Amino acid sequence: MIGALVAAPIADRIGRKYSISFWALINMVGIIVQIATVDKWYQIALGRWVMGLGVGALSSVVPMYQSESAPRQVRGAMVSAFQLFVAFGIFISYIINFGTERINSTASWRITMGIGFAWPLILGVGTLFLPESPRFAYRHGRVEEAREVMAKLYGVPRNHRVVAQEMADMKNKLDEELSVGKAPWHEVLT
């Protein structure tokens, strides 16, 4: 929960793609702390906590990036697919746990955690090769970059009507958000 709550302000500051890579790195640090455990239960607990920060943050930033980048006709399916693959990953982890439970050494749990290291590594490095979210770019005054990315994502020229519609939607949403001003955090509870 803490990771999910602090991830959005960080993503608003440094960008969606760099935020995803940062939180994937935090996730990997948590895994390393756990795997490196020799006989200290609190090291596992600390590693789980750090890893939990990364998982929580990625659970909010990845769908944010997907929803801001996907073409409107597949946007819902893309964001829903995120949750589908999270559930599928949990299923795969159960299968791996089942396969390693008969190992009579620390390898029984280190293998499971070690395999879990691959996914944030792929996500963190792979995201660096993606464009920044067009909505993030637009919010930070990089309108032409947003237009270019939107055209690439839709596979159309920059002056296509669908790009113009998306750009108009981004402008309207940003104007609406700016018109209401900033609200204090405690307003969520009131």
Coordinates of N, CA, C and O in Angstrom, one line a residue:
M1 N 0.8 -1.2 0.0 CA 0.0 0.0 0.0 C 0.9 1.3 0.0 O 0.6 2.2 -0.7
I2 N 1.9 1.2 0.8 CA 2.8 2.4 0.8 C 3.4 2.7 -0.5 O 3.5 3.8 -1.0
G3 N 3.9 1.6 -1.2 CA 4.5 1.7 -2.5 C 3.5 2.3 -3.5 O 3.8 3.2 -4.3
A4 N 2.3 1.8 -3.5 CA 1.3 2.3 -4.4 C 0.9 3.8 -4.1 O 0.7 4.5 -5.1
L5 N 1.0 4.2 -2.9 CA 0.6 5.6 -2.6 C 1.7 6.6 -2.9 O 1.5 7.7 -3.4
V6 N 3.0 6.2 -2.8 CA 4.1 7.1 -3.1 C 4.5 7.0 -4.6 O 5.2 7.9 -5.0
A7 N 4.0 6.0 -5.3 CA 4.5 5.8 -6.7 C 3.9 6.9 -7.6 O 4.6 7.4 -8.5
A8 N 2.7 7.3 -7.4 CA 2.1 8.3 -8.3 C 2.8 9.6 -8.3 O 3.1 10.2 -9.3
P9 N 3.0 10.2 -7.1 CA 3.7 11.5 -7.1 C 5.1 11.4 -7.7 O 5.6 12.3 -8.4
I10 N 5.8 10.2 -7.5 CA 7.1 10.1 -8.1 C 7.0 10.0 -9.6 O 7.8 10.6 -10.4
A11 N 6.0 9.2 -10.1 CA 5.8 9.1 -11.5 C 5.4 10.4 -12.2 O 5.7 10.7 -13.3
D12 N 4.7 11.3 -11.4 CA 4.3 12.6 -11.9 C 5.6 13.5 -12.0 O 5.6 14.4 -12.8
R13 N 6.6 13.2 -11.2 CA 7.8 14.0 -11.2 C 8.8 13.6 -12.2 O 9.3 14.4 -13.0
I14 N 9.1 12.2 -12.2 CA 10.2 11.8 -13.1 C 9.7 11.1 -14.4 O 10.6 10.8 -15.2
G15 N 8.5 10.8 -14.5 CA 7.9 10.2 -15.7 C 7.5 8.8 -15.4 O 8.0 8.1 -14.5
R16 N 6.6 8.3 -16.3 CA 6.1 6.9 -16.1 C 7.2 5.9 -16.3 O 7.3 5.0 -15.5
K17 N 7.9 6.0 -17.4 CA 8.8 4.9 -17.8 C 10.0 4.8 -16.8 O 10.4 3.8 -16.4
Y18 N 10.5 6.0 -16.4 CA 11.6 5.9 -15.5 C 11.1 5.5 -14.1 O 11.9 4.9 -13.3
S19 N 9.9 5.8 -13.7 CA 9.4 5.4 -12.5 C 9.2 3.9 -12.5 O 9.5 3.2 -11.5
I20 N 8.8 3.3 -13.6 CA 8.6 1.8 -13.7 C 10.0 1.2 -13.5 O 10.1 0.2 -12.7
S21 N 11.0 1.7 -14.1 CA 12.4 1.2 -14.0 C 12.9 1.3 -12.6 O 13.5 0.4 -12.0
F22 N 12.6 2.4 -11.9 CA 13.1 2.7 -10.6 C 12.4 1.6 -9.6 O 13.1 1.0 -8.8
W23 N 11.1 1.5 -9.7 CA 10.4 0.6 -8.8 C 10.8 -0.9 -9.1 O 10.7 -1.7 -8.2
A24 N 11.1 -1.2 -10.4 CA 11.5 -2.6 -10.7 C 12.9 -2.8 -10.0 O 13.1 -3.9 -9.5
L25 N 13.7 -1.8 -9.9 CA 15.0 -1.9 -9.2 C 14.8 -2.1 -7.7 O 15.4 -3.0 -7.1
I26 N 13.8 -1.4 -7.2 CA 13.5 -1.5 -5.7 C 13.1 -3.0 -5.5 O 13.5 -3.6 -4.5
N27 N 12.2 -3.5 -6.4 CA 11.7 -4.8 -6.2 C 12.9 -5.8 -6.3 O 13.0 -6.7 -5.4
M28 N 13.8 -5.6 -7.2 CA 15.0 -6.5 -7.3 C 15.9 -6.4 -6.1 O 16.4 -7.5 -5.6
V29 N 16.0 -5.3 -5.5 CA 16.8 -5.1 -4.3 C 16.2 -5.9 -3.1 O 16.9 -6.6 -2.4
G30 N 14.9 -5.9 -3.0 CA 14.2 -6.7 -2.0 C 14.4 -8.2 -2.2 O 14.6 -8.9 -1.3
I31 N 14.4 -8.6 -3.5 CA 14.6 -10.0 -3.8 C 16.1 -10.4 -3.4 O 16.3 -11.5 -2.8
I32 N 17.0 -9.5 -3.7 CA 18.4 -9.8 -3.4 C 18.6 -9.9 -1.9 O 19.3 -10.8 -1.4
V33 N 18.0 -9.0 -1.1 CA 18.1 -9.1 0.4 C 17.6 -10.4 0.9 O 18.2 -11.0 1.8
Q34 N 16.5 -10.9 0.3 CA 15.9 -12.1 0.8 C 16.8 -13.3 0.4 O 17.0 -14.2 1.2
I35 N 17.3 -13.4 -0.8 CA 18.1 -14.5 -1.3 C 19.4 -14.6 -0.5 O 19.9 -15.6 -0.3
A36 N 19.9 -13.4 -0.1 CA 21.2 -13.4 0.6 C 21.1 -13.8 2.0 O 22.1 -13.9 2.7
T37 N 19.9 -14.0 2.5 CA 19.7 -14.4 3.9 C 20.4 -15.8 4.2 O 20.3 -16.7 3.5
V38 N 21.1 -15.8 5.3 CA 21.7 -17.0 5.8 C 20.9 -17.6 6.9 O 20.4 -18.8 6.8
D39 N 20.7 -16.9 8.0 CA 19.9 -17.4 9.1 C 19.1 -16.4 9.9 O 18.8 -16.6 11.0
K40 N 18.9 -15.2 9.3 CA 18.2 -14.2 10.0 C 16.8 -14.0 9.5 O 16.6 -13.6 8.3
W41 N 15.8 -14.3 10.3 CA 14.4 -14.1 9.9 C 14.0 -12.7 9.5 O 13.3 -12.5 8.6
Y42 N 14.6 -11.7 10.3 CA 14.3 -10.4 10.0 C 14.9 -9.8 8.7 O 14.3 -8.9 8.1
Q43 N 15.9 -10.5 8.2 CA 16.4 -10.1 6.9 C 15.4 -10.5 5.8 O 15.1 -9.7 4.9
I44 N 14.7 -11.6 5.9 CA 13.6 -12.0 5.0 C 12.5 -11.0 5.1 O 12.0 -10.6 4.1
A45 N 12.1 -10.6 6.4 CA 11.1 -9.7 6.6 C 11.4 -8.3 5.9 O 10.5 -7.7 5.3
L46 N 12.6 -7.9 6.1 CA 13.0 -6.6 5.5 C 13.0 -6.7 4.0 O 12.5 -5.8 3.3
G47 N 13.5 -7.8 3.5 CA 13.5 -8.0 2.0 C 12.1 -8.0 1.5 O 11.8 -7.4 0.4
R48 N 11.2 -8.7 2.2 CA 9.8 -8.7 1.8 C 9.2 -7.3 1.8 O 8.4 -7.0 0.9
W49 N 9.5 -6.5 2.8 CA 9.0 -5.2 2.9 C 9.5 -4.3 1.7 O 8.7 -3.6 1.1
V50 N 10.8 -4.4 1.4 CA 11.3 -3.6 0.3 C 10.7 -4.1 -1.0 O 10.3 -3.3 -1.9
M51 N 10.6 -5.4 -1.2 CA 10.0 -6.0 -2.4 C 8.6 -5.5 -2.5 O 8.1 -5.2 -3.6
G52 N 7.9 -5.5 -1.4 CA 6.5 -5.1 -1.3 C 6.3 -3.6 -1.8 O 5.3 -3.3 -2.4
L53 N 7.3 -2.8 -1.4 CA 7.2 -1.4 -1.9 C 7.3 -1.4 -3.4 O 6.5 -0.7 -4.1
G54 N 8.2 -2.2 -4.0 CA 8.3 -2.2 -5.4 C 7.1 -2.8 -6.1 O 6.6 -2.2 -7.1
V55 N 6.5 -3.9 -5.6 CA 5.3 -4.5 -6.2 C 4.1 -3.6 -6.1 O 3.4 -3.4 -7.0
G56 N 4.0 -2.9 -4.9 CA 2.9 -2.0 -4.8 C 2.9 -0.8 -5.7 O 2.0 -0.4 -6.3
A57 N 4.1 -0.3 -5.9 CA 4.3 0.8 -6.8 C 4.1 0.4 -8.2 O 3.4 1.1 -9.0
L58 N 4.7 -0.7 -8.6 CA 4.5 -1.2 -10.0 C 3.0 -1.5 -10.3 O 2.5 -1.3 -11.4
S59 N 2.3 -1.9 -9.2 CA 0.8 -2.2 -9.4 C 0.0 -1.0 -9.7 O -1.1 -1.1 -10.1
S60 N 0.6 0.2 -9.4 CA -0.1 1.4 -9.8 C 0.5 2.1 -11.0 O -0.3 2.7 -11.8
V61 N 1.8 2.1 -11.1 CA 2.4 2.8 -12.2 C 2.3 2.1 -13.6 O 2.1 2.8 -14.6
V62 N 2.4 0.8 -13.6 CA 2.3 0.1 -14.8 C 0.9 0.3 -15.5 O 0.8 0.6 -16.7
P63 N -0.2 0.1 -14.7 CA -1.5 0.3 -15.4 C -1.7 1.8 -15.8 O -2.3 2.1 -16.7
M64 N -1.0 2.7 -15.0 CA -1.1 4.1 -15.3 C -0.4 4.4 -16.7 O -1.0 5.0 -17.6
Y65 N 0.8 3.8 -16.9 CA 1.5 3.9 -18.2 C 0.6 3.3 -19.3 O 0.5 3.9 -20.4
Q66 N 0.1 2.1 -19.0 CA -0.7 1.4 -20.1 C -1.9 2.3 -20.5 O -2.2 2.4 -21.6
S67 N -2.6 2.8 -19.5 CA -3.8 3.5 -19.8 C -3.5 4.9 -20.5 O -4.3 5.3 -21.3
E68 N -2.4 5.4 -20.2 CA -2.0 6.7 -20.8 C -1.4 6.5 -22.2 O -1.3 7.5 -23.0
S69 N -1.0 5.3 -22.5 CA -0.3 5.1 -23.8 C -1.1 4.2 -24.8 O -0.9 4.4 -26.0
A70 N -2.0 3.4 -24.4 CA -2.7 2.5 -25.3 C -3.7 3.3 -26.1 O -4.4 4.2 -25.6
P71 N -3.9 2.9 -27.4 CA -5.0 3.4 -28.2 C -6.3 3.2 -27.5 O -6.5 2.1 -26.9
R72 N -7.3 4.1 -27.7 CA -8.5 4.0 -26.9 C -9.3 2.8 -27.2 O -10.0 2.3 -26.3
Q73 N -9.2 2.2 -28.3 CA -10.0 1.0 -28.6 C -9.5 -0.3 -27.9 O -10.3 -1.2 -27.8
V74 N -8.3 -0.3 -27.4 CA -7.8 -1.4 -26.7 C -7.3 -1.1 -25.3 O -6.8 -1.9 -24.5
R75 N -7.6 0.1 -24.8 CA -7.1 0.6 -23.5 C -7.6 -0.2 -22.4 O -6.9 -0.7 -21.5
G76 N -8.9 -0.5 -22.3 CA -9.5 -1.3 -21.3 C -8.9 -2.7 -21.2 O -8.6 -3.3 -20.2
A77 N -8.8 -3.3 -22.4 CA -8.2 -4.7 -22.5 C -6.8 -4.7 -22.0 O -6.3 -5.6 -21.3
M78 N -6.0 -3.7 -22.4 CA -4.6 -3.6 -21.9 C -4.5 -3.5 -20.4 O -3.7 -4.3 -19.8
V79 N -5.2 -2.7 -19.8 CA -5.2 -2.5 -18.4 C -5.7 -3.8 -17.7 O -5.2 -4.2 -16.7
S80 N -6.8 -4.4 -18.2 CA -7.3 -5.6 -17.6 C -6.3 -6.7 -17.8 O -6.2 -7.6 -16.9
A81 N -5.6 -6.8 -18.9 CA -4.6 -7.8 -19.1 C -3.5 -7.8 -18.0 O -2.9 -8.8 -17.7
F82 N -3.2 -6.6 -17.5 CA -2.2 -6.5 -16.4 C -2.6 -7.3 -15.3 O -1.8 -8.1 -14.8
Q83 N -3.8 -7.2 -14.8 CA -4.3 -8.0 -13.7 C -4.4 -9.5 -14.0 O -4.1 -10.3 -13.2
L84 N -4.8 -9.8 -15.3 CA -4.8 -11.2 -15.7 C -3.5 -11.8 -15.6 O -3.3 -12.9 -15.0
F85 N -2.4 -11.1 -16.0 CA -1.1 -11.7 -16.0 C -0.5 -11.7 -14.6 O 0.4 -12.5 -14.3
V86 N -0.9 -10.8 -13.7 CA -0.6 -10.9 -12.3 C -1.1 -12.2 -11.7 O -0.4 -13.0 -11.1
A87 N -2.3 -12.5 -12.0 CA -2.9 -13.8 -11.5 C -2.2 -15.0 -12.1 O -2.0 -16.0 -11.5
F88 N -1.9 -14.9 -13.4 CA -1.2 -16.0 -14.1 C 0.2 -16.2 -13.5 O 0.6 -17.3 -13.3
G89 N 0.9 -15.1 -13.1 CA 2.2 -15.2 -12.5 C 2.1 -15.8 -11.1 O 3.0 -16.6 -10.7
I90 N 1.0 -15.6 -10.4 CA 0.8 -16.2 -9.1 C 0.7 -17.7 -9.3 O 1.2 -18.5 -8.6
F91 N -0.1 -18.1 -10.3 CA -0.3 -19.5 -10.6 C 1.1 -20.2 -11.0 O 1.4 -21.3 -10.5
I92 N 1.9 -19.5 -11.8 CA 3.2 -20.0 -12.2 C 4.1 -20.2 -10.9 O 4.8 -21.2 -10.8
S93 N 4.0 -19.2 -10.0 CA 4.8 -19.3 -8.8 C 4.4 -20.5 -8.0 O 5.2 -21.2 -7.4
Y94 N 3.1 -20.9 -7.9 CA 2.6 -22.1 -7.2 C 3.2 -23.3 -7.9 O 3.6 -24.3 -7.1
I95 N 3.3 -23.3 -9.2 CA 3.8 -24.5 -9.9 C 5.3 -24.6 -9.5 O 5.8 -25.7 -9.3
I96 N 6.0 -23.5 -9.5 CA 7.5 -23.6 -9.2 C 7.7 -24.0 -7.8 O 8.5 -24.8 -7.5
N97 N 6.9 -23.5 -6.9 CA 6.9 -23.9 -5.5 C 6.7 -25.4 -5.3 O 7.4 -26.1 -4.6
F98 N 5.7 -25.9 -6.0 CA 5.4 -27.3 -6.0 C 6.6 -28.1 -6.5 O 7.0 -29.2 -5.9
G99 N 7.3 -27.6 -7.5 CA 8.4 -28.3 -8.1 C 9.7 -28.3 -7.2 O 10.5 -29.1 -7.3
T100 N 9.8 -27.3 -6.4 CA 11.0 -27.2 -5.5 C 10.8 -27.6 -4.1 O 11.7 -27.6 -3.3
E101 N 9.6 -28.0 -3.7 CA 9.3 -28.3 -2.3 C 10.0 -29.5 -1.8 O 10.3 -29.6 -0.6
R102 N 10.4 -30.4 -2.7 CA 11.1 -31.6 -2.2 C 12.6 -31.4 -2.1 O 13.3 -32.3 -1.7
I103 N 13.1 -30.3 -2.4 CA 14.6 -30.0 -2.3 C 14.8 -29.8 -0.8 O 14.2 -28.9 -0.1
N104 N 15.8 -30.5 -0.2 CA 16.0 -30.4 1.2 C 17.2 -29.4 1.5 O 18.1 -29.8 2.2
S105 N 17.1 -28.2 1.0 CA 18.1 -27.2 1.3 C 17.4 -25.8 1.1 O 16.3 -25.8 0.7
T106 N 18.2 -24.8 1.3 CA 17.6 -23.4 1.1 C 17.3 -23.2 -0.4 O 16.6 -22.2 -0.7
A107 N 17.8 -24.0 -1.3 CA 17.5 -23.9 -2.7 C 16.0 -24.0 -3.0 O 15.6 -23.4 -3.9
S108 N 15.3 -24.7 -2.1 CA 13.9 -24.8 -2.3 C 13.2 -23.5 -2.4 O 12.2 -23.3 -3.1
W109 N 13.6 -22.5 -1.6 CA 13.0 -21.2 -1.7 C 13.8 -20.2 -2.4 O 13.3 -19.2 -3.0
R110 N 15.1 -20.4 -2.5 CA 16.0 -19.4 -3.2 C 15.7 -19.5 -4.7 O 15.8 -18.5 -5.4
I111 N 15.4 -20.7 -5.2 CA 15.1 -20.9 -6.7 C 13.9 -20.1 -7.0 O 13.8 -19.4 -8.0
T112 N 12.9 -20.3 -6.2 CA 11.6 -19.6 -6.4 C 11.8 -18.0 -6.5 O 11.3 -17.3 -7.3
M113 N 12.5 -17.5 -5.5 CA 12.8 -16.1 -5.4 C 13.7 -15.7 -6.6 O 13.5 -14.6 -7.2
G114 N 14.7 -16.5 -6.9 CA 15.6 -16.2 -8.0 C 14.9 -16.1 -9.4 O 15.2 -15.2 -10.1
I115 N 13.9 -17.0 -9.6 CA 13.2 -16.9 -10.8 C 12.3 -15.6 -10.8 O 12.2 -15.0 -11.9
G116 N 11.8 -15.2 -9.7 CA 11.0 -14.0 -9.5 C 11.9 -12.8 -9.8 O 11.3 -11.7 -10.1
F117 N 13.2 -12.9 -9.8 CA 14.1 -11.7 -10.1 C 14.0 -11.4 -11.6 O 14.2 -10.2 -12.0
A118 N 13.8 -12.4 -12.4 CA 13.8 -12.2 -13.9 C 12.7 -11.2 -14.4 O 13.0 -10.3 -15.2
W119 N 11.5 -11.2 -13.8 CA 10.4 -10.4 -14.3 C 10.6 -8.9 -14.1 O 10.5 -8.1 -15.0
P120 N 11.0 -8.5 -12.9 CA 11.3 -7.0 -12.7 C 12.5 -6.6 -13.5 O 12.6 -5.4 -14.0
L121 N 13.5 -7.5 -13.7 CA 14.6 -7.1 -14.6 C 14.2 -6.9 -16.0 O 14.6 -5.8 -16.6
I122 N 13.4 -7.8 -16.5 CA 12.9 -7.6 -17.9 C 12.0 -6.3 -18.0 O 12.2 -5.5 -18.9
L123 N 11.1 -6.1 -17.0 CA 10.3 -4.9 -17.0 C 11.1 -3.7 -16.9 O 10.9 -2.7 -17.7
G124 N 12.0 -3.6 -15.9 CA 12.8 -2.4 -15.7 C 13.7 -2.0 -16.9 O 13.8 -0.8 -17.2
V125 N 14.4 -3.0 -17.5 CA 15.2 -2.7 -18.6 C 14.4 -2.5 -19.9 O 14.6 -1.5 -20.6
G126 N 13.4 -3.3 -20.1 CA 12.6 -3.2 -21.3 C 11.8 -1.8 -21.4 O 11.7 -1.3 -22.5
T127 N 11.4 -1.3 -20.2 CA 10.6 -0.1 -20.2 C 11.5 1.1 -20.7 O 11.0 2.0 -21.3
L128 N 12.8 1.0 -20.5 CA 13.7 2.1 -20.9 C 13.7 2.3 -22.4 O 14.1 3.3 -22.9
F129 N 13.3 1.2 -23.2 CA 13.3 1.3 -24.6 C 11.9 1.8 -25.2 O 11.7 1.9 -26.4
L130 N 11.0 2.0 -24.3 CA 9.6 2.5 -24.7 C 9.6 4.0 -24.6 O 10.4 4.6 -23.9
P131 N 8.7 4.6 -25.4 CA 8.5 6.1 -25.3 C 7.9 6.4 -24.0 O 7.2 5.6 -23.4
E132 N 8.0 7.7 -23.6 CA 7.3 8.2 -22.4 C 5.9 8.2 -22.7 O 5.5 8.4 -23.9
S133 N 5.0 8.1 -21.7 CA 3.6 8.2 -21.9 C 3.3 9.6 -22.5 O 3.8 10.6 -22.1
P134 N 2.4 9.6 -23.6 CA 2.1 10.8 -24.2 C 1.4 11.8 -23.3 O 1.6 13.0 -23.4
R135 N 0.6 11.3 -22.4 CA -0.1 12.2 -21.5 C 0.9 12.9 -20.5 O 0.8 14.0 -20.1
F136 N 1.9 12.1 -20.1 CA 2.9 12.7 -19.2 C 3.7 13.8 -20.0 O 3.9 14.9 -19.4
A137 N 4.1 13.5 -21.2 CA 4.8 14.5 -22.0 C 3.9 15.7 -22.2 O 4.4 16.8 -22.1
Y138 N 2.7 15.5 -22.5 CA 1.8 16.7 -22.7 C 1.7 17.5 -21.5 O 1.7 18.8 -21.5
R139 N 1.5 16.9 -20.3 CA 1.4 17.6 -19.0 C 2.6 18.4 -18.7 O 2.5 19.4 -18.0
H140 N 3.8 18.0 -19.3 CA 5.0 18.7 -19.0 C 5.4 19.6 -20.2 O 6.6 20.0 -20.3
G141 N 4.5 20.0 -21.0 CA 4.7 21.0 -22.0 C 5.4 20.4 -23.3 O 5.7 21.2 -24.2
R142 N 5.6 19.2 -23.4 CA 6.2 18.6 -24.5 C 5.1 18.1 -25.5 O 5.0 16.9 -25.7
V143 N 4.4 19.0 -26.1 CA 3.2 18.7 -26.9 C 3.6 18.0 -28.1 O 2.9 17.0 -28.5
E144 N 4.7 18.4 -28.8 CA 5.1 17.7 -30.1 C 5.5 16.3 -29.8 O 5.3 15.4 -30.6
E145 N 6.2 16.1 -28.7 CA 6.6 14.7 -28.3 C 5.4 13.8 -28.1 O 5.3 12.7 -28.6
A146 N 4.4 14.4 -27.4 CA 3.1 13.7 -27.2 C 2.4 13.3 -28.5 O 2.0 12.2 -28.7
R147 N 2.4 14.3 -29.4 CA 1.8 14.0 -30.7 C 2.5 12.9 -31.5 O 1.9 12.1 -32.1
E148 N 3.9 13.0 -31.4 CA 4.7 12.0 -32.2 C 4.5 10.6 -31.6 O 4.3 9.6 -32.3
V149 N 4.5 10.5 -30.3 CA 4.3 9.2 -29.6 C 2.9 8.7 -29.9 O 2.7 7.5 -30.2
M150 N 1.9 9.5 -29.8 CA 0.5 9.1 -30.1 C 0.4 8.6 -31.5 O -0.3 7.6 -31.7
A151 N 1.0 9.3 -32.4 CA 0.9 8.8 -33.8 C 1.6 7.5 -34.0 O 1.1 6.6 -34.7
K152 N 2.7 7.2 -33.3 CA 3.4 5.9 -33.4 C 2.5 4.9 -32.8 O 2.5 3.7 -33.3
L153 N 1.9 5.1 -31.6 CA 1.1 4.1 -31.0 C -0.1 3.7 -31.8 O -0.5 2.6 -31.8
Y154 N -0.7 4.7 -32.5 CA -1.8 4.4 -33.3 C -1.4 3.9 -34.7 O -2.3 3.4 -35.4
G155 N -0.2 4.2 -35.1 CA 0.3 3.7 -36.4 C -0.3 4.6 -37.5 O -0.6 4.1 -38.6
V156 N -0.4 5.9 -37.2 CA -1.0 6.8 -38.2 C -0.1 8.0 -38.3 O 0.8 8.3 -37.5
P157 N -0.3 8.9 -39.4 CA 0.5 10.1 -39.4 C 0.2 11.1 -38.3 O -0.9 11.0 -37.7
R158 N 1.1 12.0 -38.0 CA 0.9 13.0 -36.9 C -0.3 13.8 -37.1 O -0.9 14.3 -36.1
N159 N -0.8 14.1 -38.3 CA -1.9 14.9 -38.5 C -3.2 14.2 -38.7 O -4.2 14.7 -39.1
H160 N -3.3 12.9 -38.3 CA -4.5 12.1 -38.5 C -5.5 12.6 -37.5 O -5.2 13.1 -36.4
R161 N -6.8 12.3 -37.8 CA -7.9 12.8 -36.9 C -7.9 12.2 -35.6 O -8.2 12.8 -34.6
V162 N -7.5 10.9 -35.5 CA -7.5 10.2 -34.2 C -6.4 10.8 -33.2 O -6.6 10.9 -32.0
V163 N -5.3 11.2 -33.8 CA -4.2 11.9 -33.0 C -4.8 13.3 -32.6 O -4.6 13.7 -31.4
A164 N -5.4 14.0 -33.5 CA -6.0 15.3 -33.1 C -7.1 15.1 -32.0 O -7.1 15.9 -31.0
Q165 N -7.9 14.1 -32.0 CA -8.9 13.8 -31.0 C -8.2 13.5 -29.7 O -8.6 14.0 -28.6
E166 N -7.2 12.7 -29.7 CA -6.5 12.3 -28.4 C -5.8 13.6 -27.9 O -5.8 13.8 -26.6
M167 N -5.2 14.4 -28.7 CA -4.6 15.6 -28.2 C -5.6 16.6 -27.6 O -5.4 17.2 -26.6
A168 N -6.8 16.7 -28.3 CA -7.8 17.5 -27.7 C -8.3 17.0 -26.4 O -8.6 17.7 -25.4
D169 N -8.4 15.6 -26.3 CA -8.8 15.0 -25.0 C -7.8 15.3 -23.9 O -8.2 15.6 -22.7
M170 N -6.5 15.2 -24.2 CA -5.5 15.5 -23.2 C -5.6 17.0 -22.8 O -5.5 17.3 -21.6
K171 N -5.8 17.9 -23.7 CA -5.9 19.3 -23.4 C -7.1 19.6 -22.5 O -7.0 20.2 -21.5
N172 N -8.2 19.0 -22.9 CA -9.4 19.2 -22.1 C -9.3 18.7 -20.6 O -9.7 19.3 -19.7
K173 N -8.7 17.5 -20.5 CA -8.5 16.9 -19.2 C -7.6 17.7 -18.3 O -7.8 17.9 -17.2
L174 N -6.5 18.1 -18.9 CA -5.5 18.9 -18.2 C -6.1 20.3 -17.8 O -5.9 20.7 -16.6
D175 N -6.9 20.9 -18.7 CA -7.5 22.2 -18.4 C -8.5 22.0 -17.2 O -8.6 22.8 -16.3
E176 N -9.2 20.9 -17.2 CA -10.2 20.6 -16.2 C -9.5 20.4 -14.8 O -10.0 20.9 -13.8
E177 N -8.4 19.7 -14.8 CA -7.7 19.4 -13.6 C -7.1 20.7 -13.1 O -7.1 21.0 -11.9
L178 N -6.5 21.6 -14.0 CA -5.9 22.8 -13.5 C -7.0 23.8 -13.0 O -6.7 24.6 -12.1
S179 N -8.2 23.7 -13.5 CA -9.3 24.7 -13.1 C -9.7 24.4 -11.7 O -10.2 25.4 -11.0
V180 N -9.6 23.2 -11.2 CA -10.1 22.9 -9.8 C -9.0 23.1 -8.8 O -9.3 23.2 -7.6
G181 N -7.8 23.3 -9.2 CA -6.7 23.6 -8.3 C -6.2 22.3 -7.6 O -6.7 21.2 -7.8
K182 N -5.3 22.5 -6.6 CA -4.8 21.4 -5.8 C -5.6 21.2 -4.6 O -6.0 22.2 -3.9
A183 N -5.8 20.0 -4.2 CA -6.5 19.6 -3.0 C -5.6 19.0 -2.0 O -4.6 18.3 -2.4
P184 N -5.8 19.3 -0.7 CA -4.9 18.7 0.3 C -5.2 17.2 0.4 O -6.3 16.7 0.0
W185 N -4.2 16.4 0.8 CA -4.3 14.9 0.8 C -5.4 14.4 1.7 O -6.1 13.4 1.4
H186 N -5.7 15.1 2.8 CA -6.7 14.7 3.7 C -8.1 14.8 3.2 O -9.1 14.2 3.7
E187 N -8.3 15.5 2.0 CA -9.6 15.6 1.4 C -10.1 14.2 0.9 O -11.3 14.0 0.8
V188 N -9.2 13.3 0.7 CA -9.6 11.9 0.4 C -10.4 11.3 1.5 O -11.4 10.6 1.2
L189 N -10.2 11.6 2.7 CA -10.9 11.1 3.8 C -12.1 11.9 4.2 O -13.0 11.4 4.9
T190 N -12.2 13.1 3.7 CA -13.4 13.9 4.1 C -14.3 14.0 2.8 O -15.3 14.6 2.8

